[in-house]
PDB file of C-alpha atoms in Angstrom:
ATOM      1  CA  GLY A   1      66.733 196.571  56.420  1.00 65.00           C
ATOM      2  CA  ILE A   2      66.677 193.806  58.958  1.00 70.00           C
ATOM      3  CA  MET A   3      63.767 193.600  61.347  1.00 75.00           C
ATOM      4  CA  GLY A   4      63.520 191.874  64.687  1.00 78.00           C
ATOM      5  CA  ILE A   5      60.474 190.356  66.348  1.00 82.00           C
ATOM      6  CA  TYR A   6      60.188 190.752  70.103  1.00 81.00           C
ATOM      7  CA  ASP A   7      57.662 189.758  72.735  1.00 84.00           C
ATOM      8  CA  GLU A   8      55.659 192.743  73.935  1.00 84.00           C
ATOM      9  CA  SER A   9      56.802 192.056  77.510  1.00 86.00           C
ATOM     10  CA  ASP A  10      60.483 192.430  76.447  1.00 83.00           C
ATOM     11  CA  LEU A  11      60.686 196.184  76.949  1.00 81.00           C
ATOM     12  CA  ASN A  12      64.486 196.291  76.467  1.00 83.00           C
ATOM     13  CA  PHE A  13      64.378 194.294  73.210  1.00 78.00           C
ATOM     14  CA  ASP A  14      66.939 191.848  74.579  1.00 81.00           C
ATOM     15  CA  ARG A  15      65.594 188.575  73.155  1.00 82.00           C
ATOM     16  CA  ASN A  16      64.688 188.452  69.461  1.00 81.00           C
ATOM     17  CA  LEU A  17      62.055 185.745  68.855  1.00 85.00           C
ATOM     18  CA  VAL A  18      63.522 184.967  65.427  1.00 84.00           C
ATOM     19  CA  THR A  19      67.169 184.161  64.819  1.00 81.00           C
ATOM     20  CA  VAL A  20      68.340 186.634  62.219  1.00 79.00           C
ATOM     21  CA  PRO A  21      71.711 186.011  60.572  1.00 82.00           C
ATOM     22  CA  ASP A  22      74.195 188.822  60.520  1.00 84.00           C
ATOM     23  CA  ILE A  23      74.937 190.520  57.208  1.00 88.00           C
ATOM     24  CA  ASP A  24      78.095 188.482  56.533  1.00 93.00           C
ATOM     25  CA  GLU A  25      76.263 185.181  57.007  1.00 92.00           C
ATOM     26  CA  PHE A  26      73.409 186.417  54.807  1.00 90.00           C
ATOM     27  CA  VAL A  27      75.774 187.467  51.999  1.00 93.00           C
ATOM     28  CA  GLU A  28      77.593 184.128  52.200  1.00 95.00           C
ATOM     29  CA  ASP A  29      74.294 182.196  51.941  1.00 94.00           C
ATOM     30  CA  TYR A  30      73.089 184.422  49.113  1.00 93.00           C
ATOM     31  CA  ARG A  31      76.288 183.924  47.091  1.00 95.00           C
ATOM     32  CA  ARG A  32      76.011 180.163  47.591  1.00 95.00           C
ATOM     33  CA  LEU A  33      72.450 180.224  46.212  1.00 92.00           C
ATOM     34  CA  VAL A  34      73.546 182.326  43.230  1.00 92.00           C
ATOM     35  CA  ASP A  35      76.352 179.838  42.513  1.00 92.00           C
ATOM     36  CA  ILE A  36      73.924 176.903  42.707  1.00 91.00           C
ATOM     37  CA  CYS A  37      71.496 178.645  40.337  1.00 88.00           C
ATOM     38  CA  ALA A  38      74.282 179.490  37.879  1.00 88.00           C
ATOM     39  CA  ASP A  39      75.574 175.914  37.707  1.00 89.00           C
ATOM     40  CA  GLY A  40      74.582 174.509  34.302  1.00 88.00           C
ATOM     41  CA  ALA A  41      74.361 170.905  35.467  1.00 90.00           C
ATOM     42  CA  MET A  42      72.112 171.914  38.367  1.00 91.00           C
ATOM     43  CA  ARG A  43      69.878 173.956  36.076  1.00 88.00           C
ATOM     44  CA  SER A  44      69.559 171.020  33.657  1.00 90.00           C
ATOM     45  CA  TYR A  45      68.775 168.633  36.487  1.00 91.00           C
ATOM     46  CA  CYS A  46      66.155 170.971  37.982  1.00 91.00           C
ATOM     47  CA  PHE A  47      64.519 171.564  34.597  1.00 90.00           C
ATOM     48  CA  GLN A  48      64.291 167.833  33.891  1.00 93.00           C
ATOM     49  CA  ARG A  49      62.974 167.178  37.401  1.00 94.00           C
ATOM     50  CA  LEU A  50      60.277 169.826  36.954  1.00 94.00           C
ATOM     51  CA  GLN A  51      59.329 168.345  33.582  1.00 94.00           C
ATOM     52  CA  MET A  52      59.048 164.905  35.149  1.00 96.00           C
ATOM     53  CA  LEU A  53      56.928 166.195  38.046  1.00 96.00           C
ATOM     54  CA  ASP A  54      54.705 168.116  35.625  1.00 94.00           C
ATOM     55  CA  SER A  55      54.181 164.986  33.518  1.00 95.00           C
ATOM     56  CA  ALA A  56      53.442 162.909  36.611  1.00 95.00           C
ATOM     57  CA  PHE A  57      50.894 165.487  37.782  1.00 94.00           C
ATOM     58  CA  LYS A  58      49.213 165.606  34.363  1.00 94.00           C
ATOM     59  CA  MET A  59      49.044 161.804  34.367  1.00 96.00           C
ATOM     60  CA  HIS A  60      47.512 161.878  37.843  1.00 95.00           C
ATOM     61  CA  VAL A  61      44.907 164.450  36.760  1.00 92.00           C
ATOM     62  CA  THR A  62      44.074 162.409  33.663  1.00 93.00           C
ATOM     63  CA  ALA A  63      43.712 159.177  35.616  1.00 94.00           C
ATOM     64  CA  ASN A  64      42.078 160.485  38.782  1.00 92.00           C
ATOM     65  CA  GLY A  65      40.650 163.935  38.056  1.00 89.00           C
ATOM     66  CA  THR A  66      37.033 162.934  37.660  1.00 88.00           C
ATOM     67  CA  VAL A  67      37.130 160.648  40.704  1.00 90.00           C
ATOM     68  CA  GLU A  68      38.649 163.386  42.854  1.00 86.00           C
ATOM     69  CA  ASN A  69      36.163 165.977  41.593  1.00 83.00           C
ATOM     70  CA  GLU A  70      33.254 163.650  42.379  1.00 83.00           C
ATOM     71  CA  ALA A  71      34.601 162.836  45.828  1.00 82.00           C
ATOM     72  CA  GLN A  72      35.111 166.540  46.530  1.00 76.00           C
ATOM     73  CA  SER A  73      31.582 167.406  45.404  1.00 74.00           C
ATOM     74  CA  ASN A  74      30.124 164.839  47.816  1.00 75.00           C
ATOM     75  CA  LEU A  75      31.629 166.543  50.862  1.00 69.00           C
ATOM     76  CA  LEU A  76      28.815 168.186  52.761  1.00 65.00           C
ATOM     77  CA  GLY A  77      29.248 171.359  54.744  1.00 59.00           C
ATOM     78  CA  THR A  78      32.506 172.361  53.100  1.00 58.00           C
ATOM     79  CA  ASP A  79      32.979 175.508  51.127  1.00 59.00           C
ATOM     80  CA  PHE A  80      36.477 176.538  50.086  1.00 58.00           C
ATOM     81  CA  TYR A  81      35.617 178.864  47.246  1.00 59.00           C
ATOM     82  CA  ARG A  82      35.202 182.541  47.938  1.00 55.00           C
ATOM     83  CA  THR A  83      36.694 184.027  44.788  1.00 53.00           C
ATOM     84  CA  MET A  84      34.873 185.697  41.973  1.00 56.00           C
ATOM     85  CA  LYS A  85      34.393 183.818  38.727  1.00 57.00           C
ATOM     86  CA  ILE A  86      36.539 185.261  35.970  1.00 60.00           C
ATOM     87  CA  ASP A  87      35.259 185.177  32.419  1.00 57.00           C
ATOM     88  CA  ASN A  88      36.577 186.796  29.265  1.00 58.00           C
ATOM     89  CA  HIS A  89      33.112 187.848  28.153  1.00 58.00           C
ATOM     90  CA  ILE A  90      30.051 188.931  30.059  1.00 57.00           C
ATOM     91  CA  HIS A  91      27.612 186.367  31.401  1.00 58.00           C
ATOM     92  CA  LEU A  92      25.076 186.594  34.161  1.00 59.00           C
ATOM     93  CA  ALA A  93      27.147 183.962  35.962  1.00 55.00           C
ATOM     94  CA  ALA A  94      29.892 186.552  36.406  1.00 58.00           C
ATOM     95  CA  ALA A  95      27.546 188.732  38.449  1.00 66.00           C
ATOM     96  CA  ALA A  96      28.196 186.795  41.674  1.00 69.00           C
ATOM     97  CA  SER A  97      30.803 184.532  43.176  1.00 74.00           C
ATOM     98  CA  ALA A  98      30.008 180.851  43.587  1.00 75.00           C
ATOM     99  CA  ASN A  99      29.662 181.429  47.327  1.00 79.00           C
ATOM    100  CA  GLN A 100      27.171 184.250  46.776  1.00 82.00           C
ATOM    101  CA  PHE A 101      25.192 181.996  44.412  1.00 79.00           C
ATOM    102  CA  VAL A 102      24.985 179.193  46.988  1.00 82.00           C
ATOM    103  CA  ASN A 103      23.911 181.645  49.701  1.00 86.00           C
ATOM    104  CA  PHE A 104      21.281 183.121  47.376  1.00 85.00           C
ATOM    105  CA  VAL A 105      19.788 179.710  46.547  1.00 84.00           C
ATOM    106  CA  GLY A 106      19.810 178.672  50.203  1.00 86.00           C
ATOM    107  CA  GLU A 107      18.076 181.881  51.245  1.00 88.00           C
ATOM    108  CA  LYS A 108      15.444 181.536  48.483  1.00 86.00           C
ATOM    109  CA  LEU A 109      14.809 177.906  49.417  1.00 86.00           C
ATOM    110  CA  GLU A 110      14.428 178.821  53.088  1.00 87.00           C
ATOM    111  CA  LYS A 111      12.345 182.001  52.734  1.00 89.00           C
ATOM    112  CA  GLU A 112      10.477 181.485  49.451  1.00 88.00           C
ATOM    113  CA  GLY A 113      10.279 177.700  49.129  1.00 86.00           C
ATOM    114  CA  ASP A 114       6.511 177.878  48.554  1.00 89.00           C
ATOM    115  CA  THR A 115       6.880 180.078  45.468  1.00 88.00           C
ATOM    116  CA  VAL A 116       5.665 178.411  42.247  1.00 89.00           C
ATOM    117  CA  VAL A 117       8.615 178.161  39.857  1.00 84.00           C
ATOM    118  CA  THR A 118       7.435 175.899  37.023  1.00 84.00           C
ATOM    119  CA  ASP A 119       4.660 175.985  34.447  1.00 85.00           C
ATOM    120  CA  SER A 120       3.244 172.799  35.966  1.00 88.00           C
ATOM    121  CA  GLY A 121       2.752 174.569  39.320  1.00 88.00           C
ATOM    122  CA  LYS A 122       5.619 173.040  41.323  1.00 88.00           C
ATOM    123  CA  THR A 123       7.133 175.118  44.088  1.00 89.00           C
ATOM    124  CA  LEU A 124      10.837 175.671  44.612  1.00 85.00           C
ATOM    125  CA  LYS A 125      10.803 173.348  47.625  1.00 87.00           C
ATOM    126  CA  GLU A 126       9.024 170.614  45.636  1.00 88.00           C
ATOM    127  CA  GLU A 127      11.641 170.835  42.865  1.00 85.00           C
ATOM    128  CA  PHE A 128      14.472 170.405  45.373  1.00 84.00           C
ATOM    129  CA  ASP A 129      12.629 167.644  47.248  1.00 85.00           C
ATOM    130  CA  GLN A 130      11.958 165.767  43.996  1.00 84.00           C
ATOM    131  CA  ALA A 131      15.667 165.981  43.161  1.00 80.00           C
ATOM    132  CA  GLY A 132      16.525 164.684  46.652  1.00 80.00           C
ATOM    133  CA  ILE A 133      18.450 167.809  47.537  1.00 79.00           C
ATOM    134  CA  GLY A 134      18.251 169.132  51.084  1.00 77.00           C
ATOM    135  CA  ALA A 135      19.686 172.217  52.724  1.00 75.00           C
ATOM    136  CA  GLY A 136      22.783 170.216  53.740  1.00 76.00           C
ATOM    137  CA  HIS A 137      23.653 169.663  50.082  1.00 76.00           C
ATOM    138  CA  LEU A 138      23.906 173.361  49.240  1.00 80.00           C
ATOM    139  CA  THR A 139      27.664 173.692  48.803  1.00 78.00           C
ATOM    140  CA  ILE A 140      29.710 175.039  45.948  1.00 75.00           C
ATOM    141  CA  ASP A 141      31.139 171.603  45.203  1.00 73.00           C
ATOM    142  CA  ALA A 142      27.686 170.012  45.148  1.00 73.00           C
ATOM    143  CA  PHE A 143      26.335 172.673  42.782  1.00 71.00           C
ATOM    144  CA  ASN A 144      29.288 172.010  40.456  1.00 67.00           C
ATOM    145  CA  VAL A 145      29.103 175.458  38.872  1.00 65.00           C
ATOM    146  CA  LEU A 146      32.811 176.356  38.992  1.00 64.00           C
ATOM    147  CA  ALA A 147      34.809 176.433  35.802  1.00 62.00           C
ATOM    148  CA  ASP A 148      37.672 173.953  35.613  1.00 66.00           C
ATOM    149  CA  TYR A 149      39.995 172.636  32.924  1.00 62.00           C
ATOM    150  CA  SER A 150      37.152 170.667  31.317  1.00 67.00           C
ATOM    151  CA  VAL A 151      35.249 173.775  30.158  1.00 63.00           C
ATOM    152  CA  TYR A 152      37.941 175.308  27.970  1.00 63.00           C
ATOM    153  CA  GLN A 153      37.163 174.902  24.275  1.00 64.00           C
ATOM    154  CA  ARG A 154      34.188 172.706  25.264  1.00 66.00           C
ATOM    155  CA  PHE A 155      30.986 174.716  25.198  1.00 64.00           C
ATOM    156  CA  ASP A 156      28.905 171.640  26.010  1.00 68.00           C
ATOM    157  CA  ASN A 157      30.774 171.299  29.307  1.00 65.00           C
ATOM    158  CA  PHE A 158      30.715 175.067  29.787  1.00 63.00           C
ATOM    159  CA  ASN A 159      26.933 175.190  29.368  1.00 63.00           C
ATOM    160  CA  SER A 160      26.374 172.230  31.699  1.00 64.00           C
ATOM    161  CA  LYS A 161      27.910 174.316  34.495  1.00 60.00           C
ATOM    162  CA  TYR A 162      24.760 176.447  34.318  1.00 61.00           C
ATOM    163  CA  SER A 163      22.599 173.514  35.420  1.00 64.00           C
ATOM    164  CA  PRO A 164      23.261 173.126  39.150  1.00 65.00           C
ATOM    165  CA  PHE A 165      23.367 169.487  40.234  1.00 63.00           C
ATOM    166  CA  ARG A 166      23.152 168.753  36.487  1.00 61.00           C
ATOM    167  CA  LEU A 167      19.388 169.136  36.726  1.00 62.00           C
ATOM    168  CA  ALA A 168      17.867 171.404  34.083  1.00 62.00           C
ATOM    169  CA  ASN A 169      14.833 172.332  36.226  1.00 64.00           C
ATOM    170  CA  ILE A 170      17.014 173.693  39.001  1.00 63.00           C
TER     171      ILE A 170
END
């Protein structure tokens, strides 16, 4: 079916807020798209163009991926990740999303910062202070605990994701 969108003040539904083509115009446009998609030369061109764009993107990621990841991790106060971590086997890291992990650490640092967390008697707050990490640095990007392309088939990289800020004590 075809739907119309009207302002709530338009009680007679006289003025549709979106221009909807009639069925003949729709069918004509649809047939034109089907013809374009069926054209062999167009399909070949589109496939080659997609291959070229894919190669250019892979080259960009290879050349600039680490720089972009580092720049992104240095942004303070930003948090774009609210999805659960997906893993094909069970780890404790799969128990919470990255956002939940950051909130947990922030809450522990705020409420239980004086708790001794090391054998040498250092408190949680002292560990973070020694690392130069303040409350403003507690973002998902700064923790660098999200899986990315670098962790696949590389267990050394995978395991380093379990050391927030790449600091073993934290």
